[in-house]
Amino acid sequence: AVTPPCCASGKDDMRRTLDEANALLLPEQWQLLEHMVQVPSGPFSMGTDSPRTDAQNRPAHTVTLKAFEIDQHTVTNAQYARFVAATGHLPPLNWRNGRIPAGMELHPVTMVSFFNVSRYAEWAGKRLPTEAEWEKAARGSDGRRWPWGEEMDPNKLNTYYRIGSTTRVGSFPDGASPYGALDMAGNVSEWTQSDFLPYLGSDAQESVFRVKIADIPEDPKERSLKIASFVETDSRYKVMRGGSWKSDKCVYPPRKSP
């Protein structure tokens, strides 16, 4: 369920007021974070035929989209702090006493669920992109493997434990997509509004796309051994894209479920 608006979570809760949240950044920084890039209408190549990627990423296929805009930058802690202050929403779990860790205001917000980030987007007057919109914004219309081209370049993204943590949004301007979107590979994985479904013609097993829940044994001895089986359900995951600062080097920003 969607996390409801909440009052103070305890005596140590020190969440900011809206004025305090607005004061986290300079006006020109807020303006920069609000910038959106335009993605034109038309077809693009989605997915890949590479045998080196997981089956859920195949096959390559053509998708045609209407024109849209997408944020140039990933949502930052500072932006999310304004949302928390304005709505009374619970802050991310990695904020100590409801406050952004020192120096992390311009880092992407993390540890937010699909429901929380959907509420944030609605509050901001926007919505989450579909998976197809996200991928076109990331790789353009020519089927390239990376936002900047065909070859992996560790100087153009934060990935594979090279830095060991998140980085400020926009730290890798040379890794921009054809439309100017930043951090579309590496740094943090990004939610889309799309269900995790097989592409037409996919040879991936259907079980890959189904939500699985733990079947906790009743026997105390088995529970103490942390033994559990997973039961497949009819529910679907939501797609996350883009990889993160600790992702392996991949063929192109792969689709995955949480």
mmCIF file of C-alpha atoms in Angstrom:
data_model
loop_
_atom_site.group_PDB
_atom_site.id
_atom_site.type_symbol
_atom_site.label_atom_id
_atom_site.label_comp_id
_atom_site.label_asym_id
_atom_site.label_seq_id
_atom_site.Cartn_x
_atom_site.Cartn_y
_atom_site.Cartn_z
ATOM 1 C CA ALA A 1 0.000 0.000 0.000
ATOM 2 C CA VAL A 2 1.009 3.610 -0.421
ATOM 3 C CA THR A 3 2.785 4.969 2.625
ATOM 4 C CA PRO A 4 0.311 7.379 4.243
ATOM 5 C CA PRO A 5 1.170 10.882 5.374
ATOM 6 C CA CYS A 6 2.436 10.642 8.904
ATOM 7 C CA CYS A 7 3.112 12.763 11.901
ATOM 8 C CA ALA A 8 6.406 12.648 13.808
ATOM 9 C CA SER A 9 7.862 9.149 13.890
ATOM 10 C CA GLY A 10 9.445 9.600 17.322
ATOM 11 C CA LYS A 11 11.062 12.047 19.707
ATOM 12 C CA ASP A 12 14.261 12.111 17.591
ATOM 13 C CA ASP A 13 12.416 13.058 14.394
ATOM 14 C CA MET A 14 13.947 16.293 13.101
ATOM 15 C CA ARG A 15 12.374 16.672 9.690
ATOM 16 C CA ARG A 16 12.649 20.074 8.090
ATOM 17 C CA THR A 17 9.913 22.585 7.510
ATOM 18 C CA LEU A 18 9.194 23.542 3.909
ATOM 19 C CA ASP A 19 11.147 26.801 4.307
ATOM 20 C CA GLU A 20 14.116 24.854 5.637
ATOM 21 C CA ALA A 21 13.894 22.391 2.760
ATOM 22 C CA ASN A 22 13.778 25.224 0.228
ATOM 23 C CA ALA A 23 16.912 26.684 1.809
ATOM 24 C CA LEU A 24 18.919 23.516 1.164
ATOM 25 C CA LEU A 25 19.964 24.761 -2.277
ATOM 26 C CA LEU A 26 20.482 28.045 -4.066
ATOM 27 C CA PRO A 27 17.746 29.242 -6.459
ATOM 28 C CA GLU A 28 19.921 28.497 -9.484
ATOM 29 C CA GLN A 29 20.477 24.950 -8.231
ATOM 30 C CA TRP A 30 16.739 24.370 -7.893
ATOM 31 C CA GLN A 31 16.270 25.734 -11.409
ATOM 32 C CA LEU A 32 18.893 23.361 -12.783
ATOM 33 C CA LEU A 33 17.229 20.368 -11.142
ATOM 34 C CA GLU A 34 13.855 21.292 -12.664
ATOM 35 C CA HIS A 35 15.250 21.214 -16.216
ATOM 36 C CA MET A 36 13.665 18.651 -18.534
ATOM 37 C CA VAL A 37 14.940 17.394 -21.881
ATOM 38 C CA GLN A 38 12.741 16.794 -24.909
ATOM 39 C CA VAL A 39 12.548 13.395 -26.580
ATOM 40 C CA PRO A 40 11.028 13.547 -30.085
ATOM 41 C CA SER A 41 8.286 11.307 -31.400
ATOM 42 C CA GLY A 42 9.118 8.379 -33.615
ATOM 43 C CA PRO A 43 10.445 4.816 -33.552
ATOM 44 C CA PHE A 44 13.467 3.488 -31.694
ATOM 45 C CA SER A 45 15.102 0.121 -31.118
ATOM 46 C CA MET A 46 14.232 -1.301 -27.696
ATOM 47 C CA GLY A 47 15.888 -4.336 -26.131
ATOM 48 C CA THR A 48 18.837 -6.247 -27.556
ATOM 49 C CA ASP A 49 19.692 -9.418 -29.452
ATOM 50 C CA SER A 50 23.016 -9.834 -27.669
ATOM 51 C CA PRO A 51 23.592 -13.404 -26.404
ATOM 52 C CA ARG A 52 25.582 -11.927 -23.505
ATOM 53 C CA THR A 53 22.536 -10.425 -21.799
ATOM 54 C CA ASP A 54 19.755 -12.068 -19.779
ATOM 55 C CA ALA A 55 16.797 -13.477 -21.649
ATOM 56 C CA GLN A 56 14.373 -10.836 -20.319
ATOM 57 C CA ASN A 57 16.310 -8.161 -22.250
ATOM 58 C CA ARG A 58 15.708 -9.876 -25.609
ATOM 59 C CA PRO A 59 14.756 -9.543 -28.408
ATOM 60 C CA ALA A 60 15.446 -6.163 -30.004
ATOM 61 C CA HIS A 61 12.222 -4.703 -31.359
ATOM 62 C CA THR A 62 10.921 -1.422 -32.696
ATOM 63 C CA VAL A 63 8.695 0.775 -30.520
ATOM 64 C CA THR A 64 7.109 4.041 -31.642
ATOM 65 C CA LEU A 65 6.424 6.743 -29.055
ATOM 66 C CA LYS A 66 4.873 10.176 -28.965
ATOM 67 C CA ALA A 67 7.108 13.115 -28.026
ATOM 68 C CA PHE A 68 7.637 13.624 -24.289
ATOM 69 C CA GLU A 69 9.845 15.374 -21.766
ATOM 70 C CA ILE A 70 11.875 13.757 -18.995
ATOM 71 C CA ASP A 71 13.896 15.206 -16.119
ATOM 72 C CA GLN A 72 17.515 15.737 -17.088
ATOM 73 C CA HIS A 73 18.631 14.733 -13.602
ATOM 74 C CA THR A 74 17.674 11.945 -11.239
ATOM 75 C CA VAL A 75 15.536 13.117 -8.296
ATOM 76 C CA THR A 76 17.815 14.343 -5.521
ATOM 77 C CA ASN A 77 17.611 14.153 -1.749
ATOM 78 C CA ALA A 78 16.962 17.890 -1.660
ATOM 79 C CA GLN A 79 13.988 17.600 -4.000
ATOM 80 C CA TYR A 80 12.581 14.718 -2.003
ATOM 81 C CA ALA A 81 13.048 16.721 1.209
ATOM 82 C CA ARG A 82 10.687 19.382 -0.139
ATOM 83 C CA PHE A 83 8.128 16.662 -0.821
ATOM 84 C CA VAL A 84 8.512 15.260 2.696
ATOM 85 C CA ALA A 85 8.171 18.723 4.220
ATOM 86 C CA ALA A 86 5.154 19.693 2.108
ATOM 87 C CA THR A 87 3.188 16.452 2.533
ATOM 88 C CA GLY A 88 4.276 14.936 5.847
ATOM 89 C CA HIS A 89 5.395 11.835 3.985
ATOM 90 C CA LEU A 90 7.891 9.563 5.722
ATOM 91 C CA PRO A 91 11.544 10.231 4.782
ATOM 92 C CA PRO A 92 13.783 7.493 3.331
ATOM 93 C CA LEU A 93 15.153 5.027 5.849
ATOM 94 C CA ASN A 94 18.748 6.108 5.291
ATOM 95 C CA TRP A 95 18.036 9.669 6.455
ATOM 96 C CA ARG A 96 19.062 9.910 10.101
ATOM 97 C CA ASN A 97 16.276 11.354 12.247
ATOM 98 C CA GLY A 98 14.448 12.423 9.112
ATOM 99 C CA ARG A 99 17.382 14.491 7.815
ATOM 100 C CA ILE A 100 19.491 14.119 4.673
ATOM 101 C CA PRO A 101 23.001 12.859 5.500
ATOM 102 C CA ALA A 102 25.496 15.733 5.490
ATOM 103 C CA GLY A 103 26.706 16.716 2.043
ATOM 104 C CA MET A 104 24.219 14.449 0.225
ATOM 105 C CA GLU A 105 21.675 17.079 -0.820
ATOM 106 C CA LEU A 106 22.555 16.763 -4.515
ATOM 107 C CA HIS A 107 22.928 12.994 -4.515
ATOM 108 C CA PRO A 108 20.020 10.957 -5.887
ATOM 109 C CA VAL A 109 17.435 9.933 -3.334
ATOM 110 C CA THR A 110 17.542 6.212 -2.529
ATOM 111 C CA MET A 111 15.577 3.664 -0.494
ATOM 112 C CA VAL A 112 12.211 4.852 -1.792
ATOM 113 C CA SER A 113 9.584 2.353 -2.902
ATOM 114 C CA PHE A 114 7.641 2.410 -6.153
ATOM 115 C CA PHE A 115 4.626 3.743 -4.270
ATOM 116 C CA ASN A 116 6.609 6.513 -2.597
ATOM 117 C CA VAL A 117 8.259 7.690 -5.785
ATOM 118 C CA SER A 118 4.919 7.607 -7.602
ATOM 119 C CA ARG A 119 3.465 9.877 -4.940
ATOM 120 C CA TYR A 120 6.468 12.180 -5.281
ATOM 121 C CA ALA A 121 6.009 12.413 -9.054
ATOM 122 C CA GLU A 122 2.312 13.199 -8.644
ATOM 123 C CA TRP A 123 3.114 15.890 -6.062
ATOM 124 C CA ALA A 124 5.653 17.407 -8.476
ATOM 125 C CA GLY A 125 3.031 17.540 -11.247
ATOM 126 C CA LYS A 126 4.684 14.781 -13.239
ATOM 127 C CA ARG A 127 4.587 10.998 -13.576
ATOM 128 C CA LEU A 128 7.018 8.118 -13.822
ATOM 129 C CA PRO A 129 8.141 7.290 -17.364
ATOM 130 C CA THR A 130 7.119 4.058 -18.978
ATOM 131 C CA GLU A 131 9.918 1.587 -19.538
ATOM 132 C CA ALA A 132 9.908 2.390 -23.259
ATOM 133 C CA GLU A 133 10.097 6.138 -22.595
ATOM 134 C CA TRP A 134 12.966 5.641 -20.186
ATOM 135 C CA GLU A 135 14.931 3.508 -22.645
ATOM 136 C CA LYS A 136 14.469 5.879 -25.572
ATOM 137 C CA ALA A 137 15.552 8.814 -23.397
ATOM 138 C CA ALA A 138 18.632 6.795 -22.377
ATOM 139 C CA ARG A 139 19.853 5.402 -25.689
ATOM 140 C CA GLY A 140 18.223 7.377 -28.478
ATOM 141 C CA SER A 141 16.835 5.833 -31.641
ATOM 142 C CA ASP A 142 19.880 4.051 -33.070
ATOM 143 C CA GLY A 143 20.070 1.026 -30.754
ATOM 144 C CA ARG A 144 23.360 2.030 -29.126
ATOM 145 C CA ARG A 145 24.582 0.016 -26.151
ATOM 146 C CA TRP A 146 25.290 2.993 -23.879
ATOM 147 C CA PRO A 147 23.862 6.512 -23.642
ATOM 148 C CA TRP A 148 27.046 7.909 -25.245
ATOM 149 C CA GLY A 149 27.700 5.203 -27.865
ATOM 150 C CA GLU A 150 28.791 1.620 -28.405
ATOM 151 C CA GLU A 151 31.805 1.285 -26.115
ATOM 152 C CA MET A 152 31.864 1.025 -22.334
ATOM 153 C CA ASP A 153 33.742 3.992 -20.838
ATOM 154 C CA PRO A 154 34.206 3.987 -17.033
ATOM 155 C CA ASN A 155 34.886 7.722 -17.133
ATOM 156 C CA LYS A 156 31.314 8.380 -18.234
ATOM 157 C CA LEU A 157 29.350 6.702 -15.431
ATOM 158 C CA ASN A 158 29.459 5.661 -11.791
ATOM 159 C CA THR A 159 29.330 1.880 -11.741
ATOM 160 C CA TYR A 160 30.997 -1.380 -10.760
ATOM 161 C CA TYR A 161 32.155 -0.156 -7.337
ATOM 162 C CA ARG A 162 34.594 2.219 -9.061
ATOM 163 C CA ILE A 163 33.678 4.996 -6.602
ATOM 164 C CA GLY A 164 31.915 2.952 -3.950
ATOM 165 C CA SER A 165 28.849 5.113 -3.380
ATOM 166 C CA THR A 166 26.416 7.398 -5.139
ATOM 167 C CA THR A 167 27.702 10.602 -6.731
ATOM 168 C CA ARG A 168 26.143 14.015 -7.204
ATOM 169 C CA VAL A 169 23.693 14.107 -10.079
ATOM 170 C CA GLY A 170 25.302 15.396 -13.247
ATOM 171 C CA SER A 171 28.815 14.359 -12.211
ATOM 172 C CA PHE A 172 29.354 12.654 -15.573
ATOM 173 C CA PRO A 173 28.288 15.156 -18.254
ATOM 174 C CA ASP A 174 30.192 13.220 -20.936
ATOM 175 C CA GLY A 175 27.857 10.294 -20.283
ATOM 176 C CA ALA A 176 24.776 12.218 -21.431
ATOM 177 C CA SER A 177 22.242 10.491 -23.655
ATOM 178 C CA PRO A 178 21.542 11.750 -27.212
ATOM 179 C CA TYR A 179 18.815 13.984 -25.747
ATOM 180 C CA GLY A 180 20.883 15.269 -22.829
ATOM 181 C CA ALA A 181 19.540 13.072 -20.011
ATOM 182 C CA LEU A 182 22.202 12.371 -17.381
ATOM 183 C CA ASP A 183 23.031 9.394 -15.160
ATOM 184 C CA MET A 184 20.933 7.062 -17.296
ATOM 185 C CA ALA A 185 23.620 4.400 -16.770
ATOM 186 C CA GLY A 186 25.025 3.853 -13.296
ATOM 187 C CA ASN A 187 24.724 5.803 -10.030
ATOM 188 C CA VAL A 188 21.247 4.530 -8.999
ATOM 189 C CA SER A 189 18.557 2.351 -10.540
ATOM 190 C CA GLU A 190 15.434 4.246 -11.543
ATOM 191 C CA TRP A 191 11.778 3.271 -11.246
ATOM 192 C CA THR A 192 9.451 3.168 -14.239
ATOM 193 C CA GLN A 193 5.681 2.826 -14.165
ATOM 194 C CA SER A 194 5.737 -0.340 -16.305
ATOM 195 C CA ASP A 195 5.027 -3.873 -15.172
ATOM 196 C CA PHE A 196 7.841 -6.376 -15.695
ATOM 197 C CA LEU A 197 6.527 -8.273 -18.718
ATOM 198 C CA PRO A 198 8.202 -10.300 -21.481
ATOM 199 C CA TYR A 199 8.852 -8.610 -24.787
ATOM 200 C CA LEU A 200 6.983 -9.998 -27.774
ATOM 201 C CA GLY A 201 9.018 -12.947 -29.006
ATOM 202 C CA SER A 202 10.932 -13.320 -25.744
ATOM 203 C CA ASP A 203 12.345 -16.736 -24.881
ATOM 204 C CA ALA A 204 12.603 -15.891 -21.173
ATOM 205 C CA GLN A 205 10.781 -18.189 -18.774
ATOM 206 C CA GLU A 206 7.451 -16.806 -17.588
ATOM 207 C CA SER A 207 8.427 -17.418 -13.954
ATOM 208 C CA VAL A 208 11.076 -14.691 -14.263
ATOM 209 C CA PHE A 209 8.331 -12.066 -14.478
ATOM 210 C CA ARG A 210 6.170 -13.282 -11.572
ATOM 211 C CA VAL A 211 6.353 -11.923 -8.029
ATOM 212 C CA LYS A 212 7.549 -14.562 -5.595
ATOM 213 C CA ILE A 213 6.879 -14.533 -1.869
ATOM 214 C CA ALA A 214 8.574 -16.496 0.886
ATOM 215 C CA ASP A 215 6.654 -19.446 2.317
ATOM 216 C CA ILE A 216 7.868 -19.352 5.913
ATOM 217 C CA PRO A 217 7.819 -22.816 7.524
ATOM 218 C CA GLU A 218 5.767 -23.316 10.668
ATOM 219 C CA ASP A 219 8.334 -25.588 12.253
ATOM 220 C CA PRO A 220 10.477 -23.478 14.668
ATOM 221 C CA LYS A 221 13.564 -25.580 13.916
ATOM 222 C CA GLU A 222 13.284 -24.909 10.199
ATOM 223 C CA ARG A 223 12.657 -21.218 10.846
ATOM 224 C CA SER A 224 15.772 -21.057 13.040
ATOM 225 C CA LEU A 225 17.773 -22.461 10.117
ATOM 226 C CA LYS A 226 16.308 -19.729 7.908
ATOM 227 C CA ILE A 227 14.848 -22.295 5.552
ATOM 228 C CA ALA A 228 12.099 -21.053 3.271
ATOM 229 C CA SER A 229 10.750 -21.747 -0.174
ATOM 230 C CA PHE A 230 9.401 -19.163 -2.590
ATOM 231 C CA VAL A 231 5.904 -19.348 -4.006
ATOM 232 C CA GLU A 232 5.099 -17.837 -7.390
ATOM 233 C CA THR A 233 2.110 -15.479 -7.527
ATOM 234 C CA ASP A 234 0.095 -13.821 -10.294
ATOM 235 C CA SER A 235 1.408 -10.381 -9.339
ATOM 236 C CA ARG A 236 3.989 -8.493 -11.394
ATOM 237 C CA TYR A 237 7.092 -6.587 -10.444
ATOM 238 C CA LYS A 238 7.709 -3.023 -11.601
ATOM 239 C CA VAL A 239 10.646 -2.377 -13.899
ATOM 240 C CA MET A 240 13.749 -0.538 -12.703
ATOM 241 C CA ARG A 241 16.331 0.647 -15.213
ATOM 242 C CA GLY A 242 19.797 2.128 -15.423
ATOM 243 C CA GLY A 243 21.977 0.019 -13.142
ATOM 244 C CA SER A 244 23.749 1.579 -10.163
ATOM 245 C CA TRP A 245 27.116 2.424 -8.629
ATOM 246 C CA LYS A 246 27.586 -1.247 -7.756
ATOM 247 C CA SER A 247 26.263 -2.840 -10.943
ATOM 248 C CA ASP A 248 28.390 -5.059 -13.131
ATOM 249 C CA LYS A 249 29.416 -3.770 -16.552
ATOM 250 C CA CYS A 250 26.483 -4.771 -18.757
ATOM 251 C CA VAL A 251 25.657 -4.729 -22.439
ATOM 252 C CA TYR A 252 23.170 -1.901 -22.036
ATOM 253 C CA PRO A 253 21.192 -0.628 -19.058
ATOM 254 C CA PRO A 254 19.206 -3.831 -18.405
ATOM 255 C CA ARG A 255 15.668 -4.285 -17.221
ATOM 256 C CA LYS A 256 15.256 -5.693 -13.764
ATOM 257 C CA SER A 257 12.713 -6.115 -11.028
ATOM 258 C CA PRO A 258 13.230 -4.990 -7.416
#
